[in-house]
Coordinates of C-alpha atoms and ligand atoms in Angstrom, one line a residue:
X4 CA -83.9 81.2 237.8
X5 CA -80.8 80.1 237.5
X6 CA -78.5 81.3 234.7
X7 CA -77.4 78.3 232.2
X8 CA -73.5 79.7 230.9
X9 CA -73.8 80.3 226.8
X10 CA -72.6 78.0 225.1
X11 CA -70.3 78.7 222.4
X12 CA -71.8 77.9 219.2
X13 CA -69.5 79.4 216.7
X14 CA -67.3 76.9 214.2
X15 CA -63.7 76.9 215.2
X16 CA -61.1 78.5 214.1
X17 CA -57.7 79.4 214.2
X18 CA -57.1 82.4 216.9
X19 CA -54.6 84.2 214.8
X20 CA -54.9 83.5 211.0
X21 CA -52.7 85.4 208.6
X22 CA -54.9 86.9 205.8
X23 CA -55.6 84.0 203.4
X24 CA -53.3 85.1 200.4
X25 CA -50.2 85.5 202.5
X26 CA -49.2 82.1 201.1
X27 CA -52.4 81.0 199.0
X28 CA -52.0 78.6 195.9
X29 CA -53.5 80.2 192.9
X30 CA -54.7 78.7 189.9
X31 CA -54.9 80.9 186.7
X32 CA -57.6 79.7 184.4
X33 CA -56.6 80.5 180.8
X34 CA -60.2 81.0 180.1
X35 CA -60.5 80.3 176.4
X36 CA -59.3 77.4 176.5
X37 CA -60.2 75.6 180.1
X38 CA -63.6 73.8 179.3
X39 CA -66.3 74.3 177.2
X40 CA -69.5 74.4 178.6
X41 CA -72.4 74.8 175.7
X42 CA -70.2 73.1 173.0
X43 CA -68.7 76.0 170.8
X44 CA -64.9 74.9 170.7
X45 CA -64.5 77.8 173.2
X46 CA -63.8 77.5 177.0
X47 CA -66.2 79.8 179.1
X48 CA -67.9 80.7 181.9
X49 CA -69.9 77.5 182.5
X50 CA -67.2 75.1 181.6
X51 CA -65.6 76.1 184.8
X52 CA -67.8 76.3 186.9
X53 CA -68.5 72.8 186.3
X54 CA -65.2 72.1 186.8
X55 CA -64.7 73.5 190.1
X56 CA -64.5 70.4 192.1
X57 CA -61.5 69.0 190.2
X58 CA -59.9 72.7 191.1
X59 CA -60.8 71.6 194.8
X60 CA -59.8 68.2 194.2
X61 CA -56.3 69.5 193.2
X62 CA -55.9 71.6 196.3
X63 CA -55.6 75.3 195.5
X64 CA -56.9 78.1 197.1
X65 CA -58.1 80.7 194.7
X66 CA -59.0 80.7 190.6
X67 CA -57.5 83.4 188.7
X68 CA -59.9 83.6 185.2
X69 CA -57.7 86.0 182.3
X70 CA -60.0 88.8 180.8
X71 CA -63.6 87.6 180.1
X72 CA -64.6 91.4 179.0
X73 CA -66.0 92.5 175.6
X74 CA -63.2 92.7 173.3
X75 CA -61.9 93.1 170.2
X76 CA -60.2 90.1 169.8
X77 CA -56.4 91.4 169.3
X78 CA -54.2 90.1 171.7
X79 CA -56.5 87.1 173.7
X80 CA -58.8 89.3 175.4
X81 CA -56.5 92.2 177.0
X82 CA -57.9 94.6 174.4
X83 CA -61.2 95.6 176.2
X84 CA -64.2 97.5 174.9
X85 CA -66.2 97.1 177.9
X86 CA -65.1 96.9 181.6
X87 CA -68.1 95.6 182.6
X88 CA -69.6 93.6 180.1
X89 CA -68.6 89.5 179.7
X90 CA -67.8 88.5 176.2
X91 CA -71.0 86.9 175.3
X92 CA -68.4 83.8 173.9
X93 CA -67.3 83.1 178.1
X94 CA -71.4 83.6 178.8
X95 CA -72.8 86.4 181.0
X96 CA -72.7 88.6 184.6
X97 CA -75.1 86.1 185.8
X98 CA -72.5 83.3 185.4
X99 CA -69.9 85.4 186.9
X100 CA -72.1 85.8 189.7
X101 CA -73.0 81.9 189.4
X102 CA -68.9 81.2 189.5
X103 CA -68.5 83.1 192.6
X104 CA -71.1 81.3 194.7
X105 CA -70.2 77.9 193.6
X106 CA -66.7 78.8 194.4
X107 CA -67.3 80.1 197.6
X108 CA -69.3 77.2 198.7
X109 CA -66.5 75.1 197.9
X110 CA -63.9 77.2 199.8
X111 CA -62.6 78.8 196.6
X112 CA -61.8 82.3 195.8
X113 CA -62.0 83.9 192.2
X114 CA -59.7 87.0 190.9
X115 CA -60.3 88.2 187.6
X116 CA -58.2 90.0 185.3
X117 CA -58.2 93.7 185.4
X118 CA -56.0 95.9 181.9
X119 CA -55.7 99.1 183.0
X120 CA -52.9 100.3 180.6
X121 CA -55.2 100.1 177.6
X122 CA -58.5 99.6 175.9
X123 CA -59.1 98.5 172.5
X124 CA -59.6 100.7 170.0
X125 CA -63.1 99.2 169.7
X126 CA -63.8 100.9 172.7
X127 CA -66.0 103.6 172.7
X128 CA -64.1 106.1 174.1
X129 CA -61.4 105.6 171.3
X130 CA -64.0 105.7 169.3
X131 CA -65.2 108.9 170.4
X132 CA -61.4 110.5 170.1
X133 CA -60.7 109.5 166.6
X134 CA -64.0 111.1 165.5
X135 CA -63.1 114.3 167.7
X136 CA -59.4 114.7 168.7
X137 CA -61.5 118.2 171.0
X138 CA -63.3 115.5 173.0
X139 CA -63.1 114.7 176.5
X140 CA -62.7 111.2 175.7
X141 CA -59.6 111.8 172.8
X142 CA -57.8 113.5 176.4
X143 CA -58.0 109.8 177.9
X144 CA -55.5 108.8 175.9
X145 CA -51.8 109.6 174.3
X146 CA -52.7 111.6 171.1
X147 CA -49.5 114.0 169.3
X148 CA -50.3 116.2 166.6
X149 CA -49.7 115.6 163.0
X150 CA -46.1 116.1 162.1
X151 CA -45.8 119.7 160.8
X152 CA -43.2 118.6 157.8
X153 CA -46.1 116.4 157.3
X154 CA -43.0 113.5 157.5
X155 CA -43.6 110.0 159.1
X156 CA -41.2 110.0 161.6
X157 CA -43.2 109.2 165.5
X158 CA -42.8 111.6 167.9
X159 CA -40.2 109.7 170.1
X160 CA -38.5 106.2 169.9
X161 CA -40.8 104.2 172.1
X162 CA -41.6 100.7 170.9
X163 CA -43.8 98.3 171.4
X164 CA -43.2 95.1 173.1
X165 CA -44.7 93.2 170.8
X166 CA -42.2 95.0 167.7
X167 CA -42.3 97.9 165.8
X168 CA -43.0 101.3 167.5
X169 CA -45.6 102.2 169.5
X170 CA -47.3 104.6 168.0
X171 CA -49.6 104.7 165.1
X172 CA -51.8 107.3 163.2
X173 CA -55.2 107.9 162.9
X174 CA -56.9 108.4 159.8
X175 CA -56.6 112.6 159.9
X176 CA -52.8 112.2 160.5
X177 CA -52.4 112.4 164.8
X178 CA -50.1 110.0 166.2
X179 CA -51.4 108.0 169.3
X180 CA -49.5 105.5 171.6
X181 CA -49.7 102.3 172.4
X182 CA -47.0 100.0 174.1
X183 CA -48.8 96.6 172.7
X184 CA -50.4 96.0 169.7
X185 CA -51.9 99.1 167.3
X186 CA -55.4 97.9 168.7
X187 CA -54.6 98.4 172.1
X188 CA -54.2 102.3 173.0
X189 CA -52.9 103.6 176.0
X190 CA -54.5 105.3 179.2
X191 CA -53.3 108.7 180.0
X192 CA -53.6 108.3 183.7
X193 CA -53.1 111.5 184.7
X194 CA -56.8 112.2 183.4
X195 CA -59.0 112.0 186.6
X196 CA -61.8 110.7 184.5
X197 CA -59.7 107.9 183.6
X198 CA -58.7 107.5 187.1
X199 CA -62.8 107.6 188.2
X200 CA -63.6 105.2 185.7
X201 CA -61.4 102.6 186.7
X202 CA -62.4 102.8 190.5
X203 CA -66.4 102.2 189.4
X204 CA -65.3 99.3 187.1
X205 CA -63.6 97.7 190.4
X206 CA -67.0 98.0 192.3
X207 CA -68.7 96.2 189.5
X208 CA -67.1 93.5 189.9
X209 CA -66.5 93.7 193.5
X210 CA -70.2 94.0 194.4
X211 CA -70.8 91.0 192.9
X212 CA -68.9 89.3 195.1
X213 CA -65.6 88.5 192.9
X214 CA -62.4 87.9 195.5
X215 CA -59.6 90.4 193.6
X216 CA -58.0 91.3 190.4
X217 CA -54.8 90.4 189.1
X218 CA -53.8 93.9 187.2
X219 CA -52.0 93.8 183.7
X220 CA -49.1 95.8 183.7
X221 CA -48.9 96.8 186.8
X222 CA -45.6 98.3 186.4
X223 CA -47.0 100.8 183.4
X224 CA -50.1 102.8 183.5
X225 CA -47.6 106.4 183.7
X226 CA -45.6 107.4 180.9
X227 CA -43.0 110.3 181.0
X228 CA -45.2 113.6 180.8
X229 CA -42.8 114.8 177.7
X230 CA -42.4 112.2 176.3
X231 CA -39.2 111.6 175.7
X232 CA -36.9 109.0 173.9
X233 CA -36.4 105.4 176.0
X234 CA -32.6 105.1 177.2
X235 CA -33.0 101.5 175.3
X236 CA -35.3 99.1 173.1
X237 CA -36.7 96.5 175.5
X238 CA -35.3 93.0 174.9
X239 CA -37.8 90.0 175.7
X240 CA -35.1 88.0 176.3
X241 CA -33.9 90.0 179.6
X242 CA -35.4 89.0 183.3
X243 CA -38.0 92.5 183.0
X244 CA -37.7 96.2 182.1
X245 CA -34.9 97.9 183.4
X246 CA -33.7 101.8 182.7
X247 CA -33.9 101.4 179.3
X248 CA -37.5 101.7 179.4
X249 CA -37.4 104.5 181.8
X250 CA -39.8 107.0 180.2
X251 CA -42.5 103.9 179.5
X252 CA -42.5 101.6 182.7
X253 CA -42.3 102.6 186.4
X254 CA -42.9 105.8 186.9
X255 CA -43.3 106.7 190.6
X256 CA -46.6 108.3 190.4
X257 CA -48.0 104.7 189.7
X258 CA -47.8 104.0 193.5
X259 CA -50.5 105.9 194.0
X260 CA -52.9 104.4 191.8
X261 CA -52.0 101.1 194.1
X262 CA -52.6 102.6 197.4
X263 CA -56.1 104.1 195.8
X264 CA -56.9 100.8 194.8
X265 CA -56.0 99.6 198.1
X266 CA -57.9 101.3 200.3
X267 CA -60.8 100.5 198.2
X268 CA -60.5 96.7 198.5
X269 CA -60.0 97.4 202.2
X270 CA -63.2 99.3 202.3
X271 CA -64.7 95.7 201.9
X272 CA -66.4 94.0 204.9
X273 CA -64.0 90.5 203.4
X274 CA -61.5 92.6 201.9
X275 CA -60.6 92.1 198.8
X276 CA -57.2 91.2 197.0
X277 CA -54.3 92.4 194.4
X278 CA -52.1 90.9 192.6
X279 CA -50.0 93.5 190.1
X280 CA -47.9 92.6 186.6
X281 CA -44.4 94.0 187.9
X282 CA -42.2 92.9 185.1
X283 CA -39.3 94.6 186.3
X284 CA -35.6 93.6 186.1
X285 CA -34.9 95.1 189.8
X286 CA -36.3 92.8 192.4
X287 CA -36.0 95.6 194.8
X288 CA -38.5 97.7 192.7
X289 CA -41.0 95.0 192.4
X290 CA -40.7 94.7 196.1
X291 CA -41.8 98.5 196.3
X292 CA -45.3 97.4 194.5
X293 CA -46.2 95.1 197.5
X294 CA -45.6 97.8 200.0
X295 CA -48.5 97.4 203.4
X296 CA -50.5 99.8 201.4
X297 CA -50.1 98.8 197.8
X298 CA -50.0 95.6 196.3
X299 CA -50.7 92.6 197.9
X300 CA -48.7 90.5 195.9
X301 CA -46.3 91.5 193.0
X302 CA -45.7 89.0 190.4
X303 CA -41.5 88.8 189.7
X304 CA -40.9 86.8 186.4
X305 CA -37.6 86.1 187.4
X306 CA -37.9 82.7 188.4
X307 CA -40.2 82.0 185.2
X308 CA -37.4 83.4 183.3
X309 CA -34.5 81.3 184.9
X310 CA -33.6 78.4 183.2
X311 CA -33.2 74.9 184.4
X312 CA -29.8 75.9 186.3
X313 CA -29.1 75.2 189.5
X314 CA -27.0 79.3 190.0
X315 CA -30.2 80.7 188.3
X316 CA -32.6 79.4 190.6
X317 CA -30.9 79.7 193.5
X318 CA -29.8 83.3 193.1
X319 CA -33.5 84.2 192.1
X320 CA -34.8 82.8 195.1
X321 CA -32.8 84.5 197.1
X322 CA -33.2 87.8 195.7
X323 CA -36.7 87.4 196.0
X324 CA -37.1 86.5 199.1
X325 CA -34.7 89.3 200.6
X326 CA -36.7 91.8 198.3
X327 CA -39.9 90.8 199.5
X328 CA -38.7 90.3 203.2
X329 CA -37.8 94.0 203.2
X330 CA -41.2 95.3 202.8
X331 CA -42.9 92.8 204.8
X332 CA -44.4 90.7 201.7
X333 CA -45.0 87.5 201.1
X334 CA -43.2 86.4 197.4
X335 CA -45.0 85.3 194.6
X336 CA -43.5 82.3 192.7
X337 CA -44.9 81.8 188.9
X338 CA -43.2 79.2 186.9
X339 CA -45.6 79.2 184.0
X340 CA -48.2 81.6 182.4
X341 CA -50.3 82.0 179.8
X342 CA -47.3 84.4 177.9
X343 CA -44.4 81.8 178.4
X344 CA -43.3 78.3 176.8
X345 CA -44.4 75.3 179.1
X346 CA -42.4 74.3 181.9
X347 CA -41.9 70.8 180.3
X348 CA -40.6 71.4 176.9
X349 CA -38.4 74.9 178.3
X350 CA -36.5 72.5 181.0
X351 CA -36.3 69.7 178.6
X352 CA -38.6 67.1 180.9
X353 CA -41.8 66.0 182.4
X354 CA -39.2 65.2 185.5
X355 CA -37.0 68.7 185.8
X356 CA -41.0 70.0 185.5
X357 CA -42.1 68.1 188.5
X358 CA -39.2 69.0 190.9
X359 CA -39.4 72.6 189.9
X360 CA -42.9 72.5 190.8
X361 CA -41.9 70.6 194.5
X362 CA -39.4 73.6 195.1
X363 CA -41.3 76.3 194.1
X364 CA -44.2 74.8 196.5
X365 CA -42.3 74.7 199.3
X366 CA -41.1 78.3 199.1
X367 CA -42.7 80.6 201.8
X368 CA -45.2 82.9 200.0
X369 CA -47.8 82.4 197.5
X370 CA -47.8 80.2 193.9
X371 CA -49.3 80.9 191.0
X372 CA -49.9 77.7 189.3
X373 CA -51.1 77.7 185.3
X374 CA -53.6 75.5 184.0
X375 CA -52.3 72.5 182.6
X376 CA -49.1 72.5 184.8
X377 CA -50.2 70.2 186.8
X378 CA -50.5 67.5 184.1
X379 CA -47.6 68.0 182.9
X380 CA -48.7 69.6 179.5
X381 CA -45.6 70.3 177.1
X382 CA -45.6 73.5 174.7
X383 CA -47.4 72.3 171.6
X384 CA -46.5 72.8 168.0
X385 CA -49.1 74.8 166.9
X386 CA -49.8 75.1 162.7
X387 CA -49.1 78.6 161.6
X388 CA -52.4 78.4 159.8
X389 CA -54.0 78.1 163.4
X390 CA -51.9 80.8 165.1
X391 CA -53.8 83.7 166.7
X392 CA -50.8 85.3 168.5
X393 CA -50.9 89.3 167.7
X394 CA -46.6 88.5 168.9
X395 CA -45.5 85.8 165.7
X396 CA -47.4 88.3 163.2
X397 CA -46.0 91.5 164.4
X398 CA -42.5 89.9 164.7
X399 CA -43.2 88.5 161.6
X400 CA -42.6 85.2 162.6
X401 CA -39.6 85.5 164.5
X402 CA -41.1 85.1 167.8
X403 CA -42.7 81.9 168.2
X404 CA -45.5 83.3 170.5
X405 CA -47.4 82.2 172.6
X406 CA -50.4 80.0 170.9
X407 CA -48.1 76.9 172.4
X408 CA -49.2 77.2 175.7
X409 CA -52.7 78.4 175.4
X410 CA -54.1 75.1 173.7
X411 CA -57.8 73.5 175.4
X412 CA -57.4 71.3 178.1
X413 CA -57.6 67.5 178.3
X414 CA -60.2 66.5 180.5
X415 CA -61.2 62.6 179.5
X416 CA -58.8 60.6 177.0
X417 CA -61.7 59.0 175.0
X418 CA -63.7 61.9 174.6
X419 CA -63.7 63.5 170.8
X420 CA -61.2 66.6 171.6
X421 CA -60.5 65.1 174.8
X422 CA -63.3 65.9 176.6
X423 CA -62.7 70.1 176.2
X424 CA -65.6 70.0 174.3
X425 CA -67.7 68.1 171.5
X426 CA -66.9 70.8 168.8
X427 CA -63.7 71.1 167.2
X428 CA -61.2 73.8 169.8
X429 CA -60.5 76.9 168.7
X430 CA -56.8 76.4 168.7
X431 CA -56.1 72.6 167.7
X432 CA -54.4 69.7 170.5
X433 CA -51.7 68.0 169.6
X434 CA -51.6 64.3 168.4
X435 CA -50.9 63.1 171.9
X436 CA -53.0 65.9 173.9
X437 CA -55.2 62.5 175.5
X438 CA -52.6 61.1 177.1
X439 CA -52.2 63.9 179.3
X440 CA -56.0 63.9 180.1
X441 CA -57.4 64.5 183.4
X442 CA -59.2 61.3 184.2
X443 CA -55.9 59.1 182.9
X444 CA -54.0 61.2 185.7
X445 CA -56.5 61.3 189.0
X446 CA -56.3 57.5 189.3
X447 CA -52.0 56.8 188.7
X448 CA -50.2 57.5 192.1
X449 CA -47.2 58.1 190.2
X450 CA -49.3 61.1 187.5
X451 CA -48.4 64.9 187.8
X452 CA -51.4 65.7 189.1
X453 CA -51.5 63.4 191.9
X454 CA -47.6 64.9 192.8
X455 CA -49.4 68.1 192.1
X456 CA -52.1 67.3 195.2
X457 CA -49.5 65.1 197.5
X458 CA -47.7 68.5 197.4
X459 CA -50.6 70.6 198.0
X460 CA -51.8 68.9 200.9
X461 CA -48.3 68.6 202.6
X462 CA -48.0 72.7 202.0
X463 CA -51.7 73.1 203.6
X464 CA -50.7 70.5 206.4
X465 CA -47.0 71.7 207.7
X466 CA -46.5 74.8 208.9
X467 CA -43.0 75.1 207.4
X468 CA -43.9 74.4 204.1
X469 CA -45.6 77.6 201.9
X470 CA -45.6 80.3 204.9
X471 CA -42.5 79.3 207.1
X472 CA -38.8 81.0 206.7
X473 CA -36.3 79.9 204.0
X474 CA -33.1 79.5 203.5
X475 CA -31.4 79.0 200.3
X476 CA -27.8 77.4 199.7
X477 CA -26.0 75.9 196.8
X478 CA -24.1 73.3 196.0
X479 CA -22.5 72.6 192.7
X480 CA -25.7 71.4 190.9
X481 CA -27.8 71.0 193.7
X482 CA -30.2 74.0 195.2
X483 CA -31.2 73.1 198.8
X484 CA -33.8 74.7 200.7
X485 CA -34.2 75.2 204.3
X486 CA -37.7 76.1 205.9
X487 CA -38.9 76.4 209.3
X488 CA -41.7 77.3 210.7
X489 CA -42.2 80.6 211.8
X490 CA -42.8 79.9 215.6
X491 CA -40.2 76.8 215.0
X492 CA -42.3 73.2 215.5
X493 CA -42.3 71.8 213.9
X494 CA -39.0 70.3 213.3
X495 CA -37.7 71.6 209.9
X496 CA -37.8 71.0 206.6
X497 CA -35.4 70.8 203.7
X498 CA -36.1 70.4 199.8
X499 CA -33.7 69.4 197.9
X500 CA -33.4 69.5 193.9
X501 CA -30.8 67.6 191.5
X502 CA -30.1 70.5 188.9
X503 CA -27.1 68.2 187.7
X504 CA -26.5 65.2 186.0
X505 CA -25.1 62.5 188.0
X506 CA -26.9 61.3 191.2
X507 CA -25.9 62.9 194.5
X508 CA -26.0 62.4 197.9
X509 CA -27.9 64.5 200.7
X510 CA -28.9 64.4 204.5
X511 CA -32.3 62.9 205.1
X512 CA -34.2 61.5 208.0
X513 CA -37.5 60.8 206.4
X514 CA -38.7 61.3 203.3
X515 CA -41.8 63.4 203.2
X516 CA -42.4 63.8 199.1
X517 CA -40.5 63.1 196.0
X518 CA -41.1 64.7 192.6
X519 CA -40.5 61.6 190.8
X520 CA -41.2 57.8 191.6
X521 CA -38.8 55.1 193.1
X522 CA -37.0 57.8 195.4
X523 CA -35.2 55.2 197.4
X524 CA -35.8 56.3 201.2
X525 CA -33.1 57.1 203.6
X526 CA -30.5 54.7 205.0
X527 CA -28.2 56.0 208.2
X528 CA -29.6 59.3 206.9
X529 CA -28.7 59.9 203.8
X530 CA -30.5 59.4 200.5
X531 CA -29.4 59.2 197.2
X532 CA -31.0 61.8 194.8
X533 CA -31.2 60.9 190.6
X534 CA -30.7 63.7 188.4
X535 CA -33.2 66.4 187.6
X536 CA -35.1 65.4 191.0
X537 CA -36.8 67.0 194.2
X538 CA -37.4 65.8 197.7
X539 CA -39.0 67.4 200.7
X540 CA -37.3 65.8 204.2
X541 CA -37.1 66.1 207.4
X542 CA -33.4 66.3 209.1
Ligands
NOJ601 C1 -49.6 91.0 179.9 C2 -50.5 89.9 179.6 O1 -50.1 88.8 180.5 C3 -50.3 89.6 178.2 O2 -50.9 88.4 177.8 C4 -50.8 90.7 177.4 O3 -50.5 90.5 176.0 C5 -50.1 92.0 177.8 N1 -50.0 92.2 179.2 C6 -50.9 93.2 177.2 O4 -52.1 93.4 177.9
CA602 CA1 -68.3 77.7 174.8

């Protein structure tokens, strides 16, 4: 008999392939308020999963959902009292489960969001502690005694970051802490149970199938064992917490808690992903989070933070990319988030929006895009009858917060609420919330979204765009980029943005993409560049 050779039956694929969110594109779903799929005015779990294709459509790599848990309602979801239960509002485990397999099939992964700091105080266990401060479950958490004086002075000067102090009292007089609202206490962490709990709460979800976490305040969890008084008051107007929060954020022992959680995603057959809250001032300690065994990604907000100013984006880029570089991780780049004003309306233009967005995208690492971005959504004026925003009550009405940015989506322009549902949203749209709509935008070459796509498909297309090596340079107003592939071919490629107000001049062979129409291409090259524009070209 003679022996026929095996054929090799096997798809291809690439020999070497980095792991897929060295420089994925994420999408985070904000999901209240993505699609509403059994007509309640609230966006949920079957919503998006019928709209999955238009998330394929677009380009990314990966859906990030915000917390779907049981909650008590406090601060959008990120006050849990149940780790592994779905708000019966967002549907059930069955269409988590449902989410996940239609993702998959269409070559998308799904993180969900993961608030370890705190519970609500609807949770059980707080429950438990308040009726018995000798329980097991009342040590989970920060409890001090009573003041002896019986004065009303809290046992330190922490504050919360959403105002006033962070620590309330409980009906028979014991102070407890928490760092957000009064309905969100804190985790001790050094409880093991706590630290058990958490690791069974990961499998849940795990085992059924779900691609990662991104972890709420990643940079907390620990708090200074005595408890003593902050150096500062935190300021949400700096880049992240420095030393004047150092008794309340980045305590060294929460490494740990990153490597556990580490080795357990690696314990996966396909393991599973990471990404970690590091709202830190000091680049170089958000780089520590994304260490080989920690992290895999650690958001920085500095960019998100920076306004439209060519030093400010520059400078952050760079620092980024030399703190990530030094640990061997990939950067993520966040421009806008369900906490922070919209792109559009904090740069002043649909246009600055759109070549921020081509920048960021060419950046080697990962992006974190937020829903609505890539229609070009502004901030809306929400009524304050309509607010929900735990931030504008407890600051009474000093901070805007962040209602502006969390408004439904516009799907279809002629649908009642533009096509987000057939029941009136939970948070009202705008007047002009249609024009923005989906279905107006898939169709017009010149739309957001379509940018949005051209610029996804380049990035998945060219190997210096999204994973290759930057460099960053400035020039009076104008940021220019430099990537090239990491094995160097192909030929490289430079993006450059108009920060300033008159048209300049650059160096340009071809023109690959432009954030805004009528880019006039390259003549002897050199192209002229408008104001408040980006181009991705080859030299
Ligand atoms: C960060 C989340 O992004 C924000 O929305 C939330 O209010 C706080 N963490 C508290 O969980
Ligand atoms: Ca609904």
């Amino acid at each position: 008999m003679s022996a026929e050779p095996m054929q090799d039956t096997r798809p291809f694929e690439h020999v070497t392939r980095d792991p897929w969110w060295r420089d994925a594109v994420v999408y985070q779903v904000y999901l209240r308020s993505f699609a509403d799929g059994n007509g309640d005015g609230i966006g949920d779990f079957p919503g998006l999963r019928a709209r999955l294709p238009y998330l394929a459509e677009l380009g990314v790599d990966a859906v990030w959902v915000t917390p779907h848990y049981v909650s008590g309602g406090a601060d959008g979801g990120y006050d849990v009292v149940d780790f592994t239960a779905v708000d019966p509002d967002y549907g059930t485990v069955e269409d988590v489960r449902g989410l996940v397999e239609d993702a998959h099939a269409l070559g998308l992964r799904v993180l969900l969001d993961i608030v370890p700091n705190h519970t609500s105080d609807q949770h059980p266990w707080f429950q438990r502690a308040l009726a018995d401060p000798d329980s097991p479950e009342a040590a989970r958490y920060h409890f001090r005694p009573a003041n002896e004086d019986g004065g009303d002075e809290p046992p330190n000067n922490w504050q919360s970051m959403f105002g006033g102090p962070a620590w309330s009292r409980t009906p028979d007089g014991r102070w407890y802490l928490h760092l957000f609202t009064p309905q969100q206490p804190d985790l001790d962490w050094r409880n093991p149970e706590v630290v058990a709990d958490f690791d069974r709460t990961l499998r849940f979800w795990f085992d059924l199938g779900v691609d990662g976490f991104r972890v709420d305040v990643a940079y907390g969890l620990f708090k200074d064992p005595a408890y003593r008084d902050n150096p500062g008051i935190y300021s949400p107007t700096l880049f992240g917490h420095g030393p004047e929060q150092a008794m309340t954020t980045n305590q060294p022992e929460v490494h740990d808690i990153w490597r556990r959680w580490r080795a357990l995603c690696d314990s996966y057959a396909e393991p599973r992903m990471l990404v970690g809250e590091v709202s830190l001032a000091d680049l170089s300690e958000v780089g520590r989070y994304a260490r080989p065994d920690e992290l895999h990604h650690a958001f920085q907000f500095r960019l998100l933070k920076s306004d439209w100013d060519a030093a400010s984006f520059a400078d952050t880029i760079a620092e980024a990319l030399t703190a990530f570089d030094a640990v061997g991780a990939p950067a993520p780049w966040v421009l806008g988030n369900h906490d922070k004003a919209r792109q559009v309306t904090r740069y002043g233009s649909v246009r600055r929006a759109r070549a921020a967005a081509l920048l960021m995208l060419a950046l080697p690492g990962s992006a974190y895009l937020y829903a609505g971005e890539e229609l070009g959504l502004p901030e809306a004026d929400v009524p304050v009858a309509s607010r929900r925003d735990p931030i504008f009550f407890r600051s009474g009405g000093k901070r805007a917060g962040r209602d502006g940015c969390r408004i439904p989506m516009p799907w279809e322009a002629s649908r009642p609420n533009a096509g987000f549902s057939a029941a009136t949203p939970w948070l009202p749209q705008p007047a002009g919330w249609p024009g923005h709509a989906v279905d107006r935008q898939e169709s017009d070459p010149d739309s957001t979204f379509t940018l949005y796509q051209q610029a996804l498909m380049a990035r998945r297309l060219h190997p210096a765009l999204g994973s290759g090596r930057a460099s960053v340079t400035r020039h009076g107003d104008v940021v220019r980029v430099d990537l090239v592939a990491r094995d160097g071919e192909p030929g490289p490629v430079t993006c450059w943005v108009n920060m300033g107000s008159a048209p300049v001049t650059v160096a340009a062979r071809t023109l690959l993409l432009a954030s805004s129409p009528g880019v006039p291409g390259p003549v002897d090259g050199r192209l002229t560049l408008a104001a408040d524009t980006a181009v991705w070209v080859s030299r």
